[in-house]
Structure formats: structure tokens, C-alpha cells
Coordinates of C-alpha atoms and ligand atoms in Angstrom, one line a residue:
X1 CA 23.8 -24.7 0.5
X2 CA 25.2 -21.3 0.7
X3 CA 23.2 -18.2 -1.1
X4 CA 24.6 -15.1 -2.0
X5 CA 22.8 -12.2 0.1
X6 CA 21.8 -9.6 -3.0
X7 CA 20.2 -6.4 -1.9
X8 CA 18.0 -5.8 -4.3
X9 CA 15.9 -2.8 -5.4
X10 CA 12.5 -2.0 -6.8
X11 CA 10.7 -1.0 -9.5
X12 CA 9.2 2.9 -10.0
X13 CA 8.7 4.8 -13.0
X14 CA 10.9 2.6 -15.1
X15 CA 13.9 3.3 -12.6
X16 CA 15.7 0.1 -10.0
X17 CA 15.4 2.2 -6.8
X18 CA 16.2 2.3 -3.4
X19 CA 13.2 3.6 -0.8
X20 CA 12.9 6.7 0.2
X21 CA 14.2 6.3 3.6
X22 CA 16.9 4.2 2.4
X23 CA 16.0 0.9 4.5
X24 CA 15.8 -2.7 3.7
X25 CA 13.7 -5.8 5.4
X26 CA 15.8 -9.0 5.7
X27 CA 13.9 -11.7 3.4
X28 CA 14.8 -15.2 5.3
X29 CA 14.8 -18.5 3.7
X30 CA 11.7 -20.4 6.0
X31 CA 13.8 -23.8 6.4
X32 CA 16.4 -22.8 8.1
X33 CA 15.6 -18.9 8.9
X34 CA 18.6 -17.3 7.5
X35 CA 18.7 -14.5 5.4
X36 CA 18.5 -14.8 1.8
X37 CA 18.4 -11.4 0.3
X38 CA 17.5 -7.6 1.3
X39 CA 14.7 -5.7 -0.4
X40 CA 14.2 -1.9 -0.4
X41 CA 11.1 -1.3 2.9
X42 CA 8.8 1.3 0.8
X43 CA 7.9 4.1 2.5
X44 CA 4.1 6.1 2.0
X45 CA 6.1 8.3 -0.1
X46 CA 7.2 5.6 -2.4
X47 CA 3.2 3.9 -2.8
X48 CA 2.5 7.4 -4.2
X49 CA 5.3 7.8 -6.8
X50 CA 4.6 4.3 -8.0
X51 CA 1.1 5.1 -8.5
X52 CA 1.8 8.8 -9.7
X53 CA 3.9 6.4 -12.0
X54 CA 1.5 4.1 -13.1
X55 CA -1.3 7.1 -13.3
X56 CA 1.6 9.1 -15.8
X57 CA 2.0 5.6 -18.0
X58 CA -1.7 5.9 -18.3
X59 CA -2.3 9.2 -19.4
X60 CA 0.6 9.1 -21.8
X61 CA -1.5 7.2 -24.3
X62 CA 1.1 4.5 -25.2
X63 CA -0.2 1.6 -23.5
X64 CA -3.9 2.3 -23.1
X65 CA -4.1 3.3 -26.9
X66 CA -1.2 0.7 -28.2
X67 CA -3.0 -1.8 -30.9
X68 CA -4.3 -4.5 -28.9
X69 CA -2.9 -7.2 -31.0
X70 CA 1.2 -5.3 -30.2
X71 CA 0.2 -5.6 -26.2
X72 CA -0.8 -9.1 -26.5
X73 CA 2.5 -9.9 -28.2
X74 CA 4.2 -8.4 -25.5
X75 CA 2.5 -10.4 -23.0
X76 CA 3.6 -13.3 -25.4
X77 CA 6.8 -12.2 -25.0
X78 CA 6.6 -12.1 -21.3
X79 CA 5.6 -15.8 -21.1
X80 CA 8.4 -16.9 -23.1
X81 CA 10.4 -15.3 -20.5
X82 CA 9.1 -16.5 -17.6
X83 CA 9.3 -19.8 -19.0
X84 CA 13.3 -19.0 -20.1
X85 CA 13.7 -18.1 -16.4
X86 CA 11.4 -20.8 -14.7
X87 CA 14.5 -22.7 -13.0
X88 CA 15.5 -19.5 -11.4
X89 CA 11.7 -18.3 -10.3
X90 CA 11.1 -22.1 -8.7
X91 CA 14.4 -21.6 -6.9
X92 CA 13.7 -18.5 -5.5
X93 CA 10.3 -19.6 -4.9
X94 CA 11.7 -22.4 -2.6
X95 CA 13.8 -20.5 -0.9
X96 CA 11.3 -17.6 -0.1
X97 CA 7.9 -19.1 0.5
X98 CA 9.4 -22.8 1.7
X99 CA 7.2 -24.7 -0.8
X100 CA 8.6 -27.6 -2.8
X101 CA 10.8 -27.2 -5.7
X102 CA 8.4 -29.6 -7.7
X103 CA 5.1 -26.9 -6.2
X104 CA 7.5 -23.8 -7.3
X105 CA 8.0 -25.2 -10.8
X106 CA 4.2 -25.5 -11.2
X107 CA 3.9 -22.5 -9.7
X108 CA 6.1 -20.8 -12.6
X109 CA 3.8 -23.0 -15.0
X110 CA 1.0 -21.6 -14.3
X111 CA 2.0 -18.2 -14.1
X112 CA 3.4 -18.7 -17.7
X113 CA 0.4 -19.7 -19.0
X114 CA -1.8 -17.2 -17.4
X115 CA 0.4 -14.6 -19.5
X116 CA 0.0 -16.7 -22.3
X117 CA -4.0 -17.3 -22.1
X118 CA -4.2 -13.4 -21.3
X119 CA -2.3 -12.6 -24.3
X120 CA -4.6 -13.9 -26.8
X121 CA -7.4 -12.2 -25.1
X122 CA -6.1 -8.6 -25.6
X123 CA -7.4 -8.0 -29.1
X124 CA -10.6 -10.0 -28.0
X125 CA -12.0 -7.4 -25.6
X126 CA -15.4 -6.3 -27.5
X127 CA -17.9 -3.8 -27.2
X128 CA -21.5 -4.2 -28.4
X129 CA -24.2 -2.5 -30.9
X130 CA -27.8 -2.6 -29.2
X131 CA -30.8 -1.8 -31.0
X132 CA -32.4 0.9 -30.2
X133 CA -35.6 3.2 -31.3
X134 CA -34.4 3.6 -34.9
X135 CA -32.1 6.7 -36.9
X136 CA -29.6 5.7 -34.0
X137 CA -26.3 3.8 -33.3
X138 CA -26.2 2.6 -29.9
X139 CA -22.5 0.9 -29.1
X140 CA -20.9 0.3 -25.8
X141 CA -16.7 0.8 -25.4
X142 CA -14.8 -1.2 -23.2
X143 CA -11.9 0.9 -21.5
X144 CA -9.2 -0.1 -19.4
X145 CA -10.4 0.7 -15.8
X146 CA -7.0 2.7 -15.4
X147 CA -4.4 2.7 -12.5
X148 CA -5.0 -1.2 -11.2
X149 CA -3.6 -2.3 -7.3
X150 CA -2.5 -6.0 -7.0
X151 CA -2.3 -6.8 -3.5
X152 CA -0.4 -10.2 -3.2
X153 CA 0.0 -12.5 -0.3
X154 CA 2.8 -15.3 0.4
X155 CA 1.2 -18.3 -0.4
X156 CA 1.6 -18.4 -3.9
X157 CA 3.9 -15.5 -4.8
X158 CA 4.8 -15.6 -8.2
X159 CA 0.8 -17.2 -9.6
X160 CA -1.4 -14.8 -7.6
X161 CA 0.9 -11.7 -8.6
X162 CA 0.3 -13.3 -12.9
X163 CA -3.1 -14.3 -12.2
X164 CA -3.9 -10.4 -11.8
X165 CA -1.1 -8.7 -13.8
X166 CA -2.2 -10.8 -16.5
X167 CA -5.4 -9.4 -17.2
X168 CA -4.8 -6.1 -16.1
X169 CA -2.3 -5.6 -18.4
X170 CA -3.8 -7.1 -21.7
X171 CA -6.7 -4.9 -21.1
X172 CA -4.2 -2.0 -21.1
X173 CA -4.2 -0.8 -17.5
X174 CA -1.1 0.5 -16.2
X175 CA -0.2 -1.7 -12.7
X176 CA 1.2 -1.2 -8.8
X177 CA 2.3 -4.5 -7.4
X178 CA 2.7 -4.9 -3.9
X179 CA 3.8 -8.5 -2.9
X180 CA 3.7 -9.9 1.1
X181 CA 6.9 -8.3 2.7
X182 CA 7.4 -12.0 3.4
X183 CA 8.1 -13.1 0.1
X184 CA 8.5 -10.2 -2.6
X185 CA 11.7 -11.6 -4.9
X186 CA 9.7 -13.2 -7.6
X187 CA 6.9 -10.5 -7.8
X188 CA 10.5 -8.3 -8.3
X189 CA 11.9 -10.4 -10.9
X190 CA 8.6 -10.8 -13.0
X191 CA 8.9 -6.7 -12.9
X192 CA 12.5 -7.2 -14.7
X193 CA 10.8 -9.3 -16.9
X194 CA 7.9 -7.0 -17.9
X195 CA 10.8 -4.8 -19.0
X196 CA 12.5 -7.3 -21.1
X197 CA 9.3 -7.9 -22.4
X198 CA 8.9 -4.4 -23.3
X199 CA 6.2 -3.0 -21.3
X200 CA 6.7 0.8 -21.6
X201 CA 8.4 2.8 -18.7
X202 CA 5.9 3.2 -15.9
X203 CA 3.2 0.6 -17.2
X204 CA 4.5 -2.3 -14.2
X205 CA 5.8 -0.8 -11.2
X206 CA 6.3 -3.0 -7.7
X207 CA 6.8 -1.9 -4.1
X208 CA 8.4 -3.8 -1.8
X209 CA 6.9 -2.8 1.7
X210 CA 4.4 -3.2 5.0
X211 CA 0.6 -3.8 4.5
X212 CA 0.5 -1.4 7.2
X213 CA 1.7 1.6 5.4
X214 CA 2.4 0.6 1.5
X215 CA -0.7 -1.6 1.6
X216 CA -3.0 0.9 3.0
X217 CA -1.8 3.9 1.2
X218 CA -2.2 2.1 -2.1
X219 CA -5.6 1.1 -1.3
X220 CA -6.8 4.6 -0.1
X221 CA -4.8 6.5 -3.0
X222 CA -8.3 8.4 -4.5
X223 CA -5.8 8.0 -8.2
X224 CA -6.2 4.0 -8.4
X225 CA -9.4 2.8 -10.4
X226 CA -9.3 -0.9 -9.3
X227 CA -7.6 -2.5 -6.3
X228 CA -6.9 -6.4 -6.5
X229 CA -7.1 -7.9 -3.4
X230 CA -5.5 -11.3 -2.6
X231 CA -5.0 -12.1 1.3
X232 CA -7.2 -12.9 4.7
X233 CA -10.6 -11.8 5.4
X234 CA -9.7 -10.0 8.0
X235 CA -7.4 -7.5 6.1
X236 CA -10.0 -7.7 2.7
X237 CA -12.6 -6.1 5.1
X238 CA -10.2 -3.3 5.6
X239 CA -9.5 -2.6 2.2
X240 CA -12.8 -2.9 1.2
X241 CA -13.7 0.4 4.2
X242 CA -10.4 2.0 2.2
X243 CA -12.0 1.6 -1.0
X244 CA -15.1 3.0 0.0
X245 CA -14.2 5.9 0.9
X246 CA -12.9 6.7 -2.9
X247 CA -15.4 4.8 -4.6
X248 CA -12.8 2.3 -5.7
X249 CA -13.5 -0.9 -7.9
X250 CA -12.4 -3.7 -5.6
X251 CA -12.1 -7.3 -6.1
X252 CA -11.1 -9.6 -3.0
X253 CA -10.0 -13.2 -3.1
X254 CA -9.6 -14.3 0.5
X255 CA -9.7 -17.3 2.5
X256 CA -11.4 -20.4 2.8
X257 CA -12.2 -23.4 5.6
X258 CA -12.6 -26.0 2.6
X259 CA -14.3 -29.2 2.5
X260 CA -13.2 -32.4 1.5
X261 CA -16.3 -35.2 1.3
X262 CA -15.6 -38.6 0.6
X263 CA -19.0 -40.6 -0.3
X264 CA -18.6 -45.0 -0.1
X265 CA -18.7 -45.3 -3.5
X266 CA -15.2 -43.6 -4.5
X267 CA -11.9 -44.3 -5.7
X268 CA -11.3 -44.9 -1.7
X269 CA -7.1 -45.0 -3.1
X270 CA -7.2 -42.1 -5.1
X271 CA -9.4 -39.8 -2.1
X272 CA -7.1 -41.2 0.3
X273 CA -4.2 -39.4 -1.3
X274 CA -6.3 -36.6 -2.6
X275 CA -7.0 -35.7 1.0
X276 CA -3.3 -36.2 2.0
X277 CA -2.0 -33.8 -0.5
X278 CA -5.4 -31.2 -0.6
X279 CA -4.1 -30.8 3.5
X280 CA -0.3 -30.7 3.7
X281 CA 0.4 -29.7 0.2
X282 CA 2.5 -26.0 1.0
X283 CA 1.9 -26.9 4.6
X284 CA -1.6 -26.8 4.4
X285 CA -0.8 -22.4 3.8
X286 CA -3.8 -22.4 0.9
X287 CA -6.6 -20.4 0.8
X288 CA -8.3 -23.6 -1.2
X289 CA -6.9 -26.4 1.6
X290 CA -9.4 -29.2 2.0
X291 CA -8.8 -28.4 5.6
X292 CA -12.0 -30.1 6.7
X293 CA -12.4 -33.7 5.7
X294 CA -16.1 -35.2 5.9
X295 CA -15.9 -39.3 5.7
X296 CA -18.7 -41.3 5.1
X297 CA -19.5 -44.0 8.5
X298 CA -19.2 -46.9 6.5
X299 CA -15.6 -46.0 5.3
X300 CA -14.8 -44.4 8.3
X301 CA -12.1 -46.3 9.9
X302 CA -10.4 -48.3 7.0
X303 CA -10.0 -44.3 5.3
X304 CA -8.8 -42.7 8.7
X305 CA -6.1 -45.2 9.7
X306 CA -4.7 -45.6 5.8
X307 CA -4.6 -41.8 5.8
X308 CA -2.6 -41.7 9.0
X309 CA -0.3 -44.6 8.2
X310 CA 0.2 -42.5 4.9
X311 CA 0.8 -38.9 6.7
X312 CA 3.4 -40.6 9.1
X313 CA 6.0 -41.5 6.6
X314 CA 5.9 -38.3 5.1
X315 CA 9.3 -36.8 5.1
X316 CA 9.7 -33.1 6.4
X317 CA 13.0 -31.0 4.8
X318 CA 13.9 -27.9 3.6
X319 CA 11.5 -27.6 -0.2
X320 CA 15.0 -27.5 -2.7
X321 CA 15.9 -31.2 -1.2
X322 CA 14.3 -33.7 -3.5
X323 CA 13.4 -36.0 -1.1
X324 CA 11.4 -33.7 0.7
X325 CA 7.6 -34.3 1.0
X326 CA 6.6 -31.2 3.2
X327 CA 8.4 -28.0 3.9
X328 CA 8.0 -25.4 6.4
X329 CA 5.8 -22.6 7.6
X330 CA 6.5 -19.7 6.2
X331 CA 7.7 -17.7 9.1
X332 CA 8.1 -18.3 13.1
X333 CA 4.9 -16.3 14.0
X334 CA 2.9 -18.7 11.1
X335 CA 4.5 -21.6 13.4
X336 CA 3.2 -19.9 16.5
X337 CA -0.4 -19.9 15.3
X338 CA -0.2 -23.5 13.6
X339 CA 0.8 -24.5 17.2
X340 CA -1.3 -22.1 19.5
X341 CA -4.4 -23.8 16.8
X342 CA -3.3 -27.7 17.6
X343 CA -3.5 -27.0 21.5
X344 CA -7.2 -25.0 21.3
X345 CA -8.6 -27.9 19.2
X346 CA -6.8 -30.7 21.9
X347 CA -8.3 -28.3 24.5
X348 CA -11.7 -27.7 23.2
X349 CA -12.1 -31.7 22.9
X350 CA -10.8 -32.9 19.4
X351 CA -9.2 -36.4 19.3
X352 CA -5.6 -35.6 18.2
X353 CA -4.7 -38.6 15.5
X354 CA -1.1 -37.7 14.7
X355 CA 1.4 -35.0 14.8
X356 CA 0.4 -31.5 16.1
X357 CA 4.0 -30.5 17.7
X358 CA 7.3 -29.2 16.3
X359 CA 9.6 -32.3 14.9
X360 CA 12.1 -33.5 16.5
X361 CA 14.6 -34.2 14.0
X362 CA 17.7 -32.3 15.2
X363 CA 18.5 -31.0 11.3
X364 CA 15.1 -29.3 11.5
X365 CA 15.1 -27.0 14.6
X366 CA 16.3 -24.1 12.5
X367 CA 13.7 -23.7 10.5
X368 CA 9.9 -23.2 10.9
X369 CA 8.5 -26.9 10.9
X370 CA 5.0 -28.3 12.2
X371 CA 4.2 -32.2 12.0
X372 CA 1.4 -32.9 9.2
X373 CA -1.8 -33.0 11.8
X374 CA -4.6 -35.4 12.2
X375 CA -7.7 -34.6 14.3
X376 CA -10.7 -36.6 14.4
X377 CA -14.2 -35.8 16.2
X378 CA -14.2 -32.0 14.7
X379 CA -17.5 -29.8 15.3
X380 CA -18.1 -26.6 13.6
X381 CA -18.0 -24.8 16.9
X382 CA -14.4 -25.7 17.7
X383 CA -12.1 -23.2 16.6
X384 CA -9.7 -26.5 14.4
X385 CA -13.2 -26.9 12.9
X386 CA -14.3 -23.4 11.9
X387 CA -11.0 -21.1 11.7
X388 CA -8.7 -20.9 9.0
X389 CA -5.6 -22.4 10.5
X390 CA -3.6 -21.6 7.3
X391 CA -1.1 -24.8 8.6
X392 CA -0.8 -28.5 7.6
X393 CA -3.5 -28.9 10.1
X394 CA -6.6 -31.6 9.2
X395 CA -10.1 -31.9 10.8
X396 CA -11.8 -34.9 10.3
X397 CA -15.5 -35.5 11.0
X398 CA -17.7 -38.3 9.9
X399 CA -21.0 -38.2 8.2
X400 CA -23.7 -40.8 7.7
X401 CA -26.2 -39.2 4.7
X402 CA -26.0 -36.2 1.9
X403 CA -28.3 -33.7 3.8
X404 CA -26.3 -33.8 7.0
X405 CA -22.6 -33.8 5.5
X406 CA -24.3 -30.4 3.0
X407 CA -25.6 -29.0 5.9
X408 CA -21.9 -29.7 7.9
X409 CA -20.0 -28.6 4.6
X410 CA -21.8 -24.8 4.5
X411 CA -21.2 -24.2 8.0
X412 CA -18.7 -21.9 7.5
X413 CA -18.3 -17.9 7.5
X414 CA -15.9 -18.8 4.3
X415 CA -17.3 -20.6 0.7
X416 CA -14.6 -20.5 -1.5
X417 CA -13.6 -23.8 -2.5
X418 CA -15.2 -27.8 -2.3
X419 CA -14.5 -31.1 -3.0
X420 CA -16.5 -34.7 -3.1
X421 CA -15.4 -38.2 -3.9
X422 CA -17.9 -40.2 -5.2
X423 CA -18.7 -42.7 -8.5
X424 CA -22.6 -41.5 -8.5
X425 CA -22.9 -38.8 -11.1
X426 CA -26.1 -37.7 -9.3
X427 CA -25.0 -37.7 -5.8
X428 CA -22.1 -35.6 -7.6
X429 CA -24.0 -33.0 -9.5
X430 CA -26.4 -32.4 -6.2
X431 CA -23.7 -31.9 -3.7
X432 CA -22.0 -29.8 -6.4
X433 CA -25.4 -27.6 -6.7
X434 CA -25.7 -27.2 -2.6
X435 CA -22.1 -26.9 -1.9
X436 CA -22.2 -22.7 -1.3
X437 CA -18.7 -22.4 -2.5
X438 CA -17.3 -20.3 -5.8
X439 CA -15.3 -23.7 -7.0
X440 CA -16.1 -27.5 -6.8
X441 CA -14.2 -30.1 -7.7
X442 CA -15.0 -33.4 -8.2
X443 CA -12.8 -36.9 -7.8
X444 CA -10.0 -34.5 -8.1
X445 CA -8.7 -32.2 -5.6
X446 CA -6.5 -28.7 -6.4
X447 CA -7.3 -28.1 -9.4
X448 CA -7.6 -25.0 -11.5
X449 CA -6.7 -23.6 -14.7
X450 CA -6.2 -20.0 -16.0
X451 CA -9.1 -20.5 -18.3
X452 CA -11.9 -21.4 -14.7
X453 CA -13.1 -18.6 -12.8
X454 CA -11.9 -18.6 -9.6
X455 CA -13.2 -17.1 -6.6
X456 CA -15.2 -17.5 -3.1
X457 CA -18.6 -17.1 -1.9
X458 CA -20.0 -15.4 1.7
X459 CA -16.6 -14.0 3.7
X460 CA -14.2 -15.8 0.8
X461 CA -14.3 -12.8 -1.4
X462 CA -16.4 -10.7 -4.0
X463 CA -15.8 -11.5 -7.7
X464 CA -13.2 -13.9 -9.3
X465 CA -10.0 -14.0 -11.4
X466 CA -9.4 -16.2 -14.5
X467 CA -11.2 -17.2 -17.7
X468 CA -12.8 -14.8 -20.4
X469 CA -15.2 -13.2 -18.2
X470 CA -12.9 -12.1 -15.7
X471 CA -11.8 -9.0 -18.2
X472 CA -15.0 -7.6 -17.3
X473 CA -13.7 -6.4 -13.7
X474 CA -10.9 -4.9 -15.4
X475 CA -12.4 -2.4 -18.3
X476 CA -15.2 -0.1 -17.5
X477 CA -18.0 -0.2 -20.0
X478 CA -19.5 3.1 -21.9
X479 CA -22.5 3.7 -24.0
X480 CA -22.4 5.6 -26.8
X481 CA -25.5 6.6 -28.1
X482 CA -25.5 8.7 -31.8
X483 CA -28.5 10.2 -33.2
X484 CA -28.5 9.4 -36.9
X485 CA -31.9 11.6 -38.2
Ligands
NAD501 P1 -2.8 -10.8 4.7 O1 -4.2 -10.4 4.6 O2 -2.1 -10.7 6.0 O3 -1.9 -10.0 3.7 C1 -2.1 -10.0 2.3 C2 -1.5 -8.8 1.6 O4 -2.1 -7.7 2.1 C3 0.0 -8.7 2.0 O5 0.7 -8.2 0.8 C4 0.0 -7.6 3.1 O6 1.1 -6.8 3.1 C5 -1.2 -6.7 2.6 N1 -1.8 -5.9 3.6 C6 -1.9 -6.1 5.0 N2 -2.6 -5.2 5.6 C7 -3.0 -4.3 4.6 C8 -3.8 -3.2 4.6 N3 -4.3 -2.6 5.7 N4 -4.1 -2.6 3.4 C9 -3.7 -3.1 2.3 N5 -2.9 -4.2 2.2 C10 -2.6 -4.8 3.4 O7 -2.8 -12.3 4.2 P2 -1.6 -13.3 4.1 O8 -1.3 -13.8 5.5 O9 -0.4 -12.7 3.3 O10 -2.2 -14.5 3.2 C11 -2.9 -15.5 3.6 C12 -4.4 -15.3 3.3 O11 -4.6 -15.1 1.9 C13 -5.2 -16.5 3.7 O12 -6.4 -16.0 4.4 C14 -5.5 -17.1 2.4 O13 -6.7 -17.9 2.4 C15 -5.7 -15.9 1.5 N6 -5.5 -16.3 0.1 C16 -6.7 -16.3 -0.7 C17 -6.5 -16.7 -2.1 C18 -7.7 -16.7 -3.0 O14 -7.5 -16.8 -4.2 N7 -9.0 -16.6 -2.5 C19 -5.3 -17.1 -2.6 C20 -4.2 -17.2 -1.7 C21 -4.4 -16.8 -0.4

């Protein structure tokens, strides 16, 4: 199909502009690595004005003091939008990140309804009264933390960007968006959308540019309050040393080495295909993957060989073809990894099931494809069994009782995300209680909802996004003590 190169600009101040230095990155379509549109690449310069922007919009009192109930209507209005415009966001989705056009669309969803739960929680953001010695009213305020940073990577453009914006904004913080320079076009076009919605001039601004110099000036800017962190561990522990230095609120959501347990007494059908998709879905590029699948001996084999049989008719394509049941890597250097990963885990002794090269298919050289891959006899030492591969890359190990596959399943620098298979509500609850991960799910895999906190343990993050309670990280509380005698 042919796509129409737009060169786009971004969003400062209220104003479509151009960078500073007047250059553009090339944005490439993953499948087939041609260009599909040029955005503005922000200069330092530029992070500043969009935060001198966002730090004007919050001093003019407009937004912060606007009645709570008018900013969630706004956000209403904003959902309704996204949702208007959800055929367009999945498309450029697809074409950006390489996901499926049936992912992108839930994708969209999602982010939809994180506006929409947000929305109704704008006028819901209470204070207290606390009793105190008496003749005194003692009341706490909760204020919008201020100018708010939302770091985003290119996994899931277009839900990570909302699952932050969301909040921040109904709390009536005024917002900096910086999206991956891989994949910035619908973190762009939810900007447009803010306006539409009628977010005041200044309140939204996103900057198209490097980690390396938009990133890290946003992060070190002593004029943000709270910096929203969404990416690897390797780059969170940066921003974290940035935001020390100004005594900046951070919150970091990074990556995960997730596992997968499958006890004898499951759905062995359903956990089959649960541990298909939790691997290859987006290429296996999720921070919640169940990259590391634990299989109970007595299942073992039967499991392993219908989950290969199942992985080898899966049909690889460019995500906006229907027929497609596994797109590309996201870029040539993310193939490069995936690859250089496959040969370290083959070298270091892991039994290689199926896959682990580039296709061959002659329609997919062009683009950035790895075969969906198998390996069995995984330890926790081998790099396939302790890095984060971030590819559609499986690691399979077998387990005979609940201590061992606990002890197996937490022995992991990451803890953000678990899942276990099983029909016995108690074997369920304990793993569930000694899994050290922020999220478990159970005979279900990839699940979340904008109304479930979400967020890792150990190296996978601090704090979490979603649900109620995740407005705390985004107003600041103050007492308020009056002396009635
Ligand atoms: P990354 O850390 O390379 O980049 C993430 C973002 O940080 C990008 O926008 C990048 O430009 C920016 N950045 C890079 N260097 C920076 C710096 N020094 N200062 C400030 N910003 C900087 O991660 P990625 O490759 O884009 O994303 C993949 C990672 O994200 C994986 O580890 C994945 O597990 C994690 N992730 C976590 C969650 C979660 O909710 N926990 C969700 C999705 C992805």
C-alpha cells in the first residue's frame, strides 16, 4: 500500500511548530522499513520552551483552578474523540510500532477508556479533616503536583502516553509528552486532540526528539514537579540520578522477565494458547511478556510439543494485513538484539525448539522479522533465561513442585508481572502471595484494566499507574491547621 509522507510538526505553547534547528527524523514503517512520515527532532532548546510552556499554563490559574467537574468534561470530551478517531490511531499505530491492526485497535480502546475512567475522578480528588487537640480545624488539600514529564516508550505508544496523561491532567497538572523517537505520531495526534477537546493553550505540549538530549533535559529541568517514567531499567536508573539531583517526584514503570506457570490441574487448552499469545503477542516487545514459561513434569511434553506445533503455523506479515498473526520488530537494531539473544542462549546450552532466525519468506526481507522462538532447558544463569530479550523469544523450563517453580519464578533482578494456570484455588492464592511481582494473573494472561494498579517490584519500577489510588502520585498533599480559640 502506498502512504503519503506528511511532515509533521509539534506541539509548544498551543502553537504546531517546527524545532528549533529546523530538522526532522524519518519515522519508518517496521514491515517493510520505508518511511512513513517526518517529525520535527527537538532540540534542548525546544524541551525547555515546552516546559517553560507547561510551567506558564500552570501559573496562569486556568487549568489548575478550573472547576473540577469542567476538566473532567473535557477529558470526556477527549475520549469521545479518541474514540471518533480510533480507525485512524490503530492505523497509524500499525504502521509505526508494527503491531497488529486488531492490538492497535485495543490499543485505542484502552486509551479511550483511561480518559474516560480519569474523567470521572477529577471532581473526586478529596482532602481530609483530622481531629485534632480541640478549638482547631485540621484539613489536608490535595494540589496538582504541577509541571508533570511523561516519558513514553515504543511498545505501546498511544496507551502508555493516556495511561499517564490521563491522570495528570484530571488532577489539573499541566503536561510535557515526550514519546520514543521510534514511534511519536499518535502521542502527536492525541496532542491535536487535547486541543479539540479544549485543553487550554499550553496545558499538553509534546516533543518529538532523542532520549539523549530531549529526554534528559526534561528530566533534569529543576521547573518539572513530577517526571513519568515508562521505558528500560537501564535508562529509569538514569532518570532516577537526574531527578535526584532536583528533588523531583519520579515514578518508573520499567521492564520485566515475566513468568508464565502452568500447574497439572489447568485448562491445559486454554494455557497452551495463553502462553502462545503472553510470548509473541507484539513480538514478544512487552514489558509484561510471559517470557519465561515454567511447566509442570507431568505435563511436560504433551504442553511443549502442542505449543510448538501451534507456534509453527503462525503466519508472519506486515500488522495492517488481516491475515497476519505476528508482525515485526520494531526497528533493525531491535532485530539485531532479538538475534544476537537466540545465538547466546544456543551458545550458553539452551535446547533451541523452533525458530530463532530471520524468515525466509522472500515478501518479508524488507522488513524487520524474527521467527516466534522456542527454547527449552532454560537456567536462570543463561542470559535467554534472565535478560529481558524484549523479542518473541520464549524460555521454557520445567518444574516438578510449588516451592521449587516460586523459588525459579523470583529469580529475577525484574518483578513486575506473573502468571499461573491452575484449577486449585489454594495452590492459586499461595503462588499469587509468593510471586514478588506488582501484578498477577490468574488462568488468564495479559490482562489489565485502567481501574488495576499497575506496576513492578525490585528493578521493574517504583510506584504504579491506574485505579483510584494512583491520583495520589500526582497531587501533593498539604495540612492546614487553624486555630479556632
Ligand atoms: P528506553 O529506556 O530505551 O526508552 C524509553 C524512553 O526514554 C524513550 O522515549 C527514550 O527516548 C527515553 N530516554 C532514553 N534515554 C533517556 C534519558 N537519558 N533521559 C530521559 N529519557 C530518555 O526504552 P524503550 O526501548 O523505548 O522501551 C522498552 C522498555 O520499556 C522495556 O524495558 C519495557 O519492559 C519497558 N516498558 C515498561 C512498561 C511498564 O509499564 N512497566 C511498559 C512498556 C514498556
Amino acid at each position: 500500500m502506498t502512504v503519503q509522507i506528511q511532515k509533521l510538526k509539534m506541539l509548544v505553547a498551543g502553537e504546531w511548530r517546527e524545532s528549533s534547528s529546523g530538522s526532522f527524523s524519518s519515522i519508518v514503517d517496521p514491515s517493510n522499513n520505508q518511511v512513513i512520515a517526518e517529525v520535527p527532532k527537538a532540540s534542548r532548546e525546544d524541551a525547555e520552551a515546552a516546559v517553560e510552556s507547561a510551567r506558564h499554563a500552570f501559573d496562569s490559574p486556568e487549568w489548575r483552578d478550573m472547576d473540577p467537574s469542567k476538566r473532567g468534561r473535557i477529558l470526556i470530551k477527549l475520549t469521545g474523540l479518541v474514540r471518533e478517531n480510533s480507525e485512524e490511531l490503530a492505523r497509524l499505530e500499525t504502521l509505526n510500532e508494527g503491531k497488529l491492526l486488531r492490538e492497535s485497535k485495543g490499543d485505542v480502546a484502552w486509551a479511550a477508556r483511561t480518559f474516560e475512567y480519569f474523567a470521572g475522578l477529577a471532581d473526586k480528588i478529596e482532602g481530609e479533616t483530622i481531629p485534632v487537640p480541640p478549638k482547631r480545624l485540621n484539613y489536608t488539600l490535595r494540589e496538582p503536583l504541577g509541571v508533570t514529564v511523561h516519558i513514553v516508550p515504543w511498545n505501546y505508544p498511544i496507551a502508555l502516553a493516556s495511561r499517564s496523561m490521563a491522570p495528570a491532567l484530571a488532577a489539573g497538572n499541566t503536561i510535557v509528552v515526550k514519546p520514543s523517537e521510534t514511534t511519536p505520531l499518535t502521542a502527536l495526534k492525541l496532542g491535536e486532540l487535547a486541543t479539540k477537546a479544549g485543553v487550554p493553550k499550553g496545558v499538553v505540549n509534546v516533543v518529538t526528539g532523542s532520549g539523549a538530549e530531549v529526554g534528559s533535559e526534561l528530566v533534569s529541568n529543576p521547573d518539572v514537579d513530577g517526571i513519568i517514567f515508562t521505558g528500560s531499567a537501564e535508562t529509569g536508573k538514569q532518570v532516577m540520578q537526574a531527578a535526584a539531583r532536583n528533588v523531583t517526584h519520579v515514578l518508573l514503570e520499567l521492564g520485566g522477565k515475566n513468568p508464565h506457570i502452568v500447574f497439572p490441574d489447568a485448562d491445559l487448552s486454554k494455557a497452551v494458547r495463553s502462553v502462545k499469545d503472553g510470548i509473541f503477542t507484539n513480538a514478544g516487545q512487552m514489558c509484561w511478556a510471559g517470557s519465561r514459561a515454567f511447566i509442570h513434569e507431568s505435563i511436560y511434553n504433551n504442553f511443549v510439543n502442542e505449543l510448538v506445533a501451534k507456534t509453527k503455523v503462525m503466519r508472519l506479515g506486515p500488522g495492517i494485513e488481516e491475515t497476519t498473526e505476528m508482525g515485526p520488530v520494531v526497528s533493525k537494531a531491535r532485530q539485531e538484539t532479538v538475534l544476537g539473544y537466540i545465538k547466546d542462549g544456543v551458545a550458553e546450552g539452551a535446547k533451541l525448539l523452533y525458530g530463532g532466525k530471520r524468515p525466509s519468506d522472500p515478501k518479508l526481507q524488507q522488513g524487520n522479522f524474527v521467527e516466534p522462538t522456542i527454547f527449552e532447558d532454560v537456567t536462570g544463569e543463561m542470559k535467554v533465561g534472565c535478560d529481558e530479550i524484549f523479542g518473541p523469544v520464549l524460555s521454557i523450563t520445567k518444574f516438578q513442585t510449588v516451592e521449587e517453580v516460586v523459588s525459579m519464578a523470583n529469580e529475577t533482578d525484574y518483578g513486575l508481572y506473573g502468571g499461573l494456570w491452575t484449577s486449585n484455588l489454594k495452590t492459586a492464592h499461595d503462588v499469587a502471595s509468593k510471586l514478588q511481582v506488582g501484578v498477577v494473573a490468574i488462568n488468564e494472561y495479559l490482562v489489565t484494566f485502567p481501574q488495576t494498579p499497575f506496576g513492578g517490584f525490585k528493578e521493574s519500577g517504583i510506584g504504579f499507574e491506574q485505579g483510584i489510588r494512583s491520583l495520589q502520585y500526582y497531587t501533593r498533599t498539604k495540612n492546614v491547621s487553624v486555630n479556632l480559640a
